PDB file of C-alpha atoms in Angstrom:
ATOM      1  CA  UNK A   1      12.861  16.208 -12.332  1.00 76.00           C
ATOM      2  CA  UNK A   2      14.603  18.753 -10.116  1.00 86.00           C
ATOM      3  CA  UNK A   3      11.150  18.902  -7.830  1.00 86.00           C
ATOM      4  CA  UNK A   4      11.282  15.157  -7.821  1.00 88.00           C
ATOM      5  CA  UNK A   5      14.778  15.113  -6.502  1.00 90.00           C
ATOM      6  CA  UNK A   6      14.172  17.683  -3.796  1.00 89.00           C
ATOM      7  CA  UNK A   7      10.970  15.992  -2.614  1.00 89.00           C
ATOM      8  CA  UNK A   8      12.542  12.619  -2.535  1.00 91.00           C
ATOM      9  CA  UNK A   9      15.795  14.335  -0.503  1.00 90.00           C
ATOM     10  CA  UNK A  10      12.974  15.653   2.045  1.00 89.00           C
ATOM     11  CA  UNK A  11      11.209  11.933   2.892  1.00 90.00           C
ATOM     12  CA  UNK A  12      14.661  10.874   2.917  1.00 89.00           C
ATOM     13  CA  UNK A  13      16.205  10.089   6.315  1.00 85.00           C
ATOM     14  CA  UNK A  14      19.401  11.936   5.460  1.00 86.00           C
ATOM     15  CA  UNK A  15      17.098  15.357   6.603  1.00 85.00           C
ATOM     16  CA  UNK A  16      15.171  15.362   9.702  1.00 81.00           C
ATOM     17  CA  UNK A  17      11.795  17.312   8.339  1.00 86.00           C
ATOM     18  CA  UNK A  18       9.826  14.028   8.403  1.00 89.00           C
ATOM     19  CA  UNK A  19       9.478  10.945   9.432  1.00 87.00           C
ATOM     20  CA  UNK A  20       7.185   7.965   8.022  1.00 90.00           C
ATOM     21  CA  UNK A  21       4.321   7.357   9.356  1.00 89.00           C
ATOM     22  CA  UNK A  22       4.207   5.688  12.928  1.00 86.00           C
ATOM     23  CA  UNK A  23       1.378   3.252  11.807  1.00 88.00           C
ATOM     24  CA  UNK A  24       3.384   2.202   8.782  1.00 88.00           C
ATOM     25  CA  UNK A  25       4.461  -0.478  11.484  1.00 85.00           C
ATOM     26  CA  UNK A  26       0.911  -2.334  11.228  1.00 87.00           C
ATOM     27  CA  UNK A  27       1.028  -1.823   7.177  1.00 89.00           C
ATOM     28  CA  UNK A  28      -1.323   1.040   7.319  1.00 90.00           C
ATOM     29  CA  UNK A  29      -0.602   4.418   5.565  1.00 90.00           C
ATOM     30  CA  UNK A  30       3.111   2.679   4.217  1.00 91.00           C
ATOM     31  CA  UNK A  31       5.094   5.503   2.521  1.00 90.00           C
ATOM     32  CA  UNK A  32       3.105   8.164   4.043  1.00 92.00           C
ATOM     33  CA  UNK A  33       5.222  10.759   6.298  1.00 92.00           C
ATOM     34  CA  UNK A  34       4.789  13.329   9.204  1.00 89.00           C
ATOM     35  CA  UNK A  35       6.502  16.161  10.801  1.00 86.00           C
ATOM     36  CA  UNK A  36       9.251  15.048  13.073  1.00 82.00           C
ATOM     37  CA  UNK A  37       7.694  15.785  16.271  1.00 74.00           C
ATOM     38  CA  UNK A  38      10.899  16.887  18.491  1.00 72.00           C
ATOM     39  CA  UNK A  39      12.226  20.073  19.176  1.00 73.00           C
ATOM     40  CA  UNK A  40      14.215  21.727  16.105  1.00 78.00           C
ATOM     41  CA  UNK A  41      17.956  23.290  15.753  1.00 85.00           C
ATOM     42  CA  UNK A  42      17.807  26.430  13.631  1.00 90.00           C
ATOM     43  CA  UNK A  43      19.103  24.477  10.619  1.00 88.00           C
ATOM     44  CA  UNK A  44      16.309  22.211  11.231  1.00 86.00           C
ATOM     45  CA  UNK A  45      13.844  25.703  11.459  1.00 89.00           C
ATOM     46  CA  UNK A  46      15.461  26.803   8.532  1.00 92.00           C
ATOM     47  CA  UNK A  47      14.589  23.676   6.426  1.00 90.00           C
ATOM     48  CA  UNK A  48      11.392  24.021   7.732  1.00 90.00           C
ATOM     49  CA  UNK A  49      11.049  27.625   6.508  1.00 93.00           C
ATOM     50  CA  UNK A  50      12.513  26.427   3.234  1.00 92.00           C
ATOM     51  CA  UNK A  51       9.606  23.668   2.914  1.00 92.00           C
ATOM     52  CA  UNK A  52       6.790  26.526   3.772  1.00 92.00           C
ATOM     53  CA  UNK A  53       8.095  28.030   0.284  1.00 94.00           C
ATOM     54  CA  UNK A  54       8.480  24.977  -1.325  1.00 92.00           C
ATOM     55  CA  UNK A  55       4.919  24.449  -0.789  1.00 92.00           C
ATOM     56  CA  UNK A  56       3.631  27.800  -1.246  1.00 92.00           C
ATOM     57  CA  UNK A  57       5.251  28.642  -4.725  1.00 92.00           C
ATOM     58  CA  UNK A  58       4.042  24.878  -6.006  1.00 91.00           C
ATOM     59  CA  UNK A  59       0.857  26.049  -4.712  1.00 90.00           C
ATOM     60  CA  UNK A  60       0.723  29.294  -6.405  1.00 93.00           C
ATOM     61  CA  UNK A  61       2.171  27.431  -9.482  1.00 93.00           C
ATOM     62  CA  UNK A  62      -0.290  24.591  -9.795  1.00 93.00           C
ATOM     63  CA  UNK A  63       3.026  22.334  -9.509  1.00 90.00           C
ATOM     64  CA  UNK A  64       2.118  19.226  -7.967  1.00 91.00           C
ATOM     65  CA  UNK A  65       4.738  17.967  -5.701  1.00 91.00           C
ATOM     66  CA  UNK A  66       5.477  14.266  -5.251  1.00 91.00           C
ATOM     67  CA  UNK A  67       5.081  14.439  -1.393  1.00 90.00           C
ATOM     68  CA  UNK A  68       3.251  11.982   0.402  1.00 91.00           C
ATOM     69  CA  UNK A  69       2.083  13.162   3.308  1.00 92.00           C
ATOM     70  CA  UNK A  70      -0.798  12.289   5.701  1.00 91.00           C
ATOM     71  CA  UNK A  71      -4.328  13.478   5.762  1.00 90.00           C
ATOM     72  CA  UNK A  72      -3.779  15.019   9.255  1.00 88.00           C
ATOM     73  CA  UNK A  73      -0.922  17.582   7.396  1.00 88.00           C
ATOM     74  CA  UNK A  74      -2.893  19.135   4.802  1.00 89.00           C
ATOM     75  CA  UNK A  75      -6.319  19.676   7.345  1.00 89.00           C
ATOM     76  CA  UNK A  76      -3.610  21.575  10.085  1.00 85.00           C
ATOM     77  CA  UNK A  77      -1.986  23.557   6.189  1.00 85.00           C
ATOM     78  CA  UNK A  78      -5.299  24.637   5.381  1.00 88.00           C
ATOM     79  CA  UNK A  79      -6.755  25.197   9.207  1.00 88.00           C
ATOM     80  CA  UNK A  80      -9.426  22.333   9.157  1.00 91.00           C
ATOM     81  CA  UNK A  81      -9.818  20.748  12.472  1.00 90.00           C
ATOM     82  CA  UNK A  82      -8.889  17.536  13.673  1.00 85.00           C
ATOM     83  CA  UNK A  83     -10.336  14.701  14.526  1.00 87.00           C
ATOM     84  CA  UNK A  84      -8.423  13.638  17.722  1.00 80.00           C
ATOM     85  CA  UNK A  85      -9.452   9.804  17.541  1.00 83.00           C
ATOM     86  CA  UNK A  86      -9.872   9.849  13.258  1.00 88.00           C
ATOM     87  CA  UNK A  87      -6.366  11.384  12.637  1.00 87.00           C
ATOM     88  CA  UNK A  88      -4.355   9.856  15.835  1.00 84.00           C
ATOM     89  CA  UNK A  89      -5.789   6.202  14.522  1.00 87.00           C
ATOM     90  CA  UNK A  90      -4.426   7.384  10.850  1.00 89.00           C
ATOM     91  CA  UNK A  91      -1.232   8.533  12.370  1.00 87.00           C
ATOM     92  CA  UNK A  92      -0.115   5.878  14.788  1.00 85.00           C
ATOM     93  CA  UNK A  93      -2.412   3.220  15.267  1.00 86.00           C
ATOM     94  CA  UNK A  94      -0.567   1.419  18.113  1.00 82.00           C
ATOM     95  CA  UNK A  95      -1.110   4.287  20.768  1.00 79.00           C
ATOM     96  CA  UNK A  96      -4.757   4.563  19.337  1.00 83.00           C
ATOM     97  CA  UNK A  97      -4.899   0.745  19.966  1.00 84.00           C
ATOM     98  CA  UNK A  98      -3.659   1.361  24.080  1.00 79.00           C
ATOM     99  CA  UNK A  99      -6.313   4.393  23.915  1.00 78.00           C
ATOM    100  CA  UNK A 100      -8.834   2.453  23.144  1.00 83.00           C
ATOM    101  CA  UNK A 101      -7.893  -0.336  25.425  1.00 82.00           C
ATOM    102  CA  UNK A 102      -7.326   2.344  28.175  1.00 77.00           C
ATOM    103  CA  UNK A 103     -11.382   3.348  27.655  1.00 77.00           C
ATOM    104  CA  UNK A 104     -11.790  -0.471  27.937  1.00 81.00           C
ATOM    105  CA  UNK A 105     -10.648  -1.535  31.045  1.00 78.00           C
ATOM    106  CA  UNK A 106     -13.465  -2.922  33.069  1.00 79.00           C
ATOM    107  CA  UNK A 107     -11.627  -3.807  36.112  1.00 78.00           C
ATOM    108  CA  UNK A 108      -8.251  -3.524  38.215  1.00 74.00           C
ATOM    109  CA  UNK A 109      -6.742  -6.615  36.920  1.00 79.00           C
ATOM    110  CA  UNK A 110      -7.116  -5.836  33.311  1.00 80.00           C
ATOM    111  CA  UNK A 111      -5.564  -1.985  33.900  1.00 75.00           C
ATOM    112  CA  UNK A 112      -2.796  -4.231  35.797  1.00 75.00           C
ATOM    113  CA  UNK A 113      -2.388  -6.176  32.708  1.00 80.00           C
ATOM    114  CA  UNK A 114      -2.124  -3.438  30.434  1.00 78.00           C
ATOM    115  CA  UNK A 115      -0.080  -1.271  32.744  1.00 74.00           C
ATOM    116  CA  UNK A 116       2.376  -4.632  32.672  1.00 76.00           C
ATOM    117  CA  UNK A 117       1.887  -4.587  28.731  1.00 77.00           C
ATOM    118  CA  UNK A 118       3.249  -0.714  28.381  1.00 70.00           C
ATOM    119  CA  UNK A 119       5.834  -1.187  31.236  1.00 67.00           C
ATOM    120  CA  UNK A 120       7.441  -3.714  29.649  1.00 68.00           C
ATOM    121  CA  UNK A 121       7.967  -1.971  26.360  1.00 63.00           C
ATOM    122  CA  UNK A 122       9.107   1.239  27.968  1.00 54.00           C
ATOM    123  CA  UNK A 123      10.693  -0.055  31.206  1.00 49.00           C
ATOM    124  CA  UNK A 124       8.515   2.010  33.677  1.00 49.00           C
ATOM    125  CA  UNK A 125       9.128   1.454  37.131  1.00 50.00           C
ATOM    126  CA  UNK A 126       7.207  -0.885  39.733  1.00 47.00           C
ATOM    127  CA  UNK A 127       4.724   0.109  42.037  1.00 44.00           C
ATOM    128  CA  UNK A 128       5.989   1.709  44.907  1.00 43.00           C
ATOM    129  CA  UNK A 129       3.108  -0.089  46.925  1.00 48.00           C
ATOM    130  CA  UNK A 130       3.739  -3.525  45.994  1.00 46.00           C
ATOM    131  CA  UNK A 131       7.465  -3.543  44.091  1.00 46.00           C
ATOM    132  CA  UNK A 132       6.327  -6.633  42.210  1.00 50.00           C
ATOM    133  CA  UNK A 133       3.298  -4.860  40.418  1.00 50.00           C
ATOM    134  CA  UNK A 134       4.249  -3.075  37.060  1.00 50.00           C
ATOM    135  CA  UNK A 135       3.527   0.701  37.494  1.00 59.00           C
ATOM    136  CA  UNK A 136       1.816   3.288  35.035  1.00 68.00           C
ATOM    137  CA  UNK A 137       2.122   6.947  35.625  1.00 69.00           C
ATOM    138  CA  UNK A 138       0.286   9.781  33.904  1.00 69.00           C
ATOM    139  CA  UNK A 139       3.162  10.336  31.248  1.00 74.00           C
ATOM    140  CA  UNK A 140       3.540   9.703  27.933  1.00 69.00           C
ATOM    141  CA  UNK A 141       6.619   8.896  25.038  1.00 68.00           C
ATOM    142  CA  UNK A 142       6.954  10.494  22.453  1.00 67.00           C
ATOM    143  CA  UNK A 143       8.019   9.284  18.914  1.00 60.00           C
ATOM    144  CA  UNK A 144      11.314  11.079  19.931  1.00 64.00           C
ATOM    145  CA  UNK A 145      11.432   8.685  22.505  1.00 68.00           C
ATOM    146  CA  UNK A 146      10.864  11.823  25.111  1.00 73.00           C
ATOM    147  CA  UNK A 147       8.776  11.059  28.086  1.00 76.00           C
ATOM    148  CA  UNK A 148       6.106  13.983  29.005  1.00 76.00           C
ATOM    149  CA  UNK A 149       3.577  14.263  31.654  1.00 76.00           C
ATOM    150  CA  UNK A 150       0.643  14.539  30.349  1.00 70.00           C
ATOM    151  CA  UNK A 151      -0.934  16.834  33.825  1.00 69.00           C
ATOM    152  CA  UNK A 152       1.489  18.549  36.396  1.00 73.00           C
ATOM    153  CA  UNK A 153       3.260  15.826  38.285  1.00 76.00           C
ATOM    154  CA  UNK A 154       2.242  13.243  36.281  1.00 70.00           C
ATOM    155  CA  UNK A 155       5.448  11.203  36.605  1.00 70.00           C
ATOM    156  CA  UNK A 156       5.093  10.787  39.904  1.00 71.00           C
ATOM    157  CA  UNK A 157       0.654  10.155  39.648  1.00 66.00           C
ATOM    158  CA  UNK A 158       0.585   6.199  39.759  1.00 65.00           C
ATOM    159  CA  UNK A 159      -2.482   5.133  37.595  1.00 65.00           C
ATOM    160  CA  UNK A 160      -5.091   2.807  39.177  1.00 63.00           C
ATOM    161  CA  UNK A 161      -8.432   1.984  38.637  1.00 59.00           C
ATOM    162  CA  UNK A 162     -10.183   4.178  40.916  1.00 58.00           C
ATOM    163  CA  UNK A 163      -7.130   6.912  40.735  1.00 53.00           C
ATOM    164  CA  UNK A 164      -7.260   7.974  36.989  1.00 52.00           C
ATOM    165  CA  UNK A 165      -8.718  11.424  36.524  1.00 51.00           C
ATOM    166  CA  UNK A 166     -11.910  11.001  34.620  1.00 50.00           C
ATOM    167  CA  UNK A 167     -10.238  13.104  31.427  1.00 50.00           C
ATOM    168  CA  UNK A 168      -7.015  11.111  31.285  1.00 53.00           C
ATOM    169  CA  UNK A 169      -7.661   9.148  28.283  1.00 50.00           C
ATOM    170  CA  UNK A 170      -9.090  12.093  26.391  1.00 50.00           C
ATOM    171  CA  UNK A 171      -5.974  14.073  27.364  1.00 52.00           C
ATOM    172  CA  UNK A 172      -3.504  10.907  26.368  1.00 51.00           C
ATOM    173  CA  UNK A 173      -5.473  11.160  23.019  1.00 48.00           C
ATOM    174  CA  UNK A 174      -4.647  14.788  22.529  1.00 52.00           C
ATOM    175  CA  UNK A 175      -1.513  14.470  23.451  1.00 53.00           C
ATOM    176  CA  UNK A 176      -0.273  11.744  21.291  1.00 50.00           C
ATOM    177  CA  UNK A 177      -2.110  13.820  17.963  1.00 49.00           C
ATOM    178  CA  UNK A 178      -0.868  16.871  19.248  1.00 52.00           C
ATOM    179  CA  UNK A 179       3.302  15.971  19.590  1.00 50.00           C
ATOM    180  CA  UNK A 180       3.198  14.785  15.953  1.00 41.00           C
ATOM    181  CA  UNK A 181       1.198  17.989  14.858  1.00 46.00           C
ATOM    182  CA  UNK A 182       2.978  20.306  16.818  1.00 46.00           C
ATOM    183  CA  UNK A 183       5.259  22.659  13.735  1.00 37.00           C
ATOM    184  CA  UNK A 184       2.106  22.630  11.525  1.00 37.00           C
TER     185      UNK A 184
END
């Protein structure tokens, strides 16, 4: 019972070790959590520290804990590698979704729409070439709500159809695996 209690305190939003599951927002992987991906206070390391035990001594034990954790957690625990498109589509499905629609876009007017589509939910800035064009730039939010560039000056590197580097969707994809991966 006392296991119970601790696990339950630790999917709990009263700590902030984990966080449910991004794509739990399209009903897939409900009740499954991740590692907050922001940076962490020294309490926050400390809890941390105090999981890594947790875990190793039920380990060691044969205790099962009642933790319920995504795939993507236990392949980083045990040093399997991941599957950038696999485990980003079983961690947050909506920025898989813009990936994939991203590796999609056939011509400037659909990249337009979609650039509108993202601008509107994260109020990025027009274009400074026509003001009445949404504008897209080579960054990317985390689920902290943190924007990061995802190459060296990316705020500032408008995308367009002809201007994306040829990598940029394979780095977005990284990226958005990597920020929730990153205390594994």
């Amino acid at each position: 019972h006392f296991l119970w209690q601790v696990c339950k305190e630790l999917q709990s939003s009263a700590l902030s070790l984990l966080l449910p599951c991004p794509s739990a927002a399209a009903n897939r992987n409900k009740g499954k959590y991740i590692l907050t991906p922001c940076p962490i206070s020294y309490a926050e390391e400390q809890l941390l520290h105090f999981f890594g035990q947790l875990l190793g001594i039920a380990i060691r034990a044969d205790v099962p804990l009642p933790l319920d954790l995504l795939g993507s957690f236990w392949k980083g625990l045990v040093g399997q590698p991941l599957d950038p498109e696999q485990d980003l589509q079983e961690a947050d499905v909506l920025t898989y979704n813009y990936v994939k629609k991203f590796e999609n876009v056939t011509d400037e007017s659909e990249l337009e729409a979609l650039c509108a589509e993202i601008s509107s939910q994260h109020h990025s800035g027009e274009s400074p070439d026509s003001p009445s064009r949404p504008c897209c730039s080579f960054t990317y939010f985390t689920m902290a709500g943190e924007e990061v560039e995802l190459c060296q000056g990316g705020h500032g590197l408008i995308v367009g159809y002809r201007a994306a580097p040829k990598d940029c969707t394979f780095m977005w994809c990284n990226f958005a695996l990597e920020s929730w991966l990153q205390l594994i």
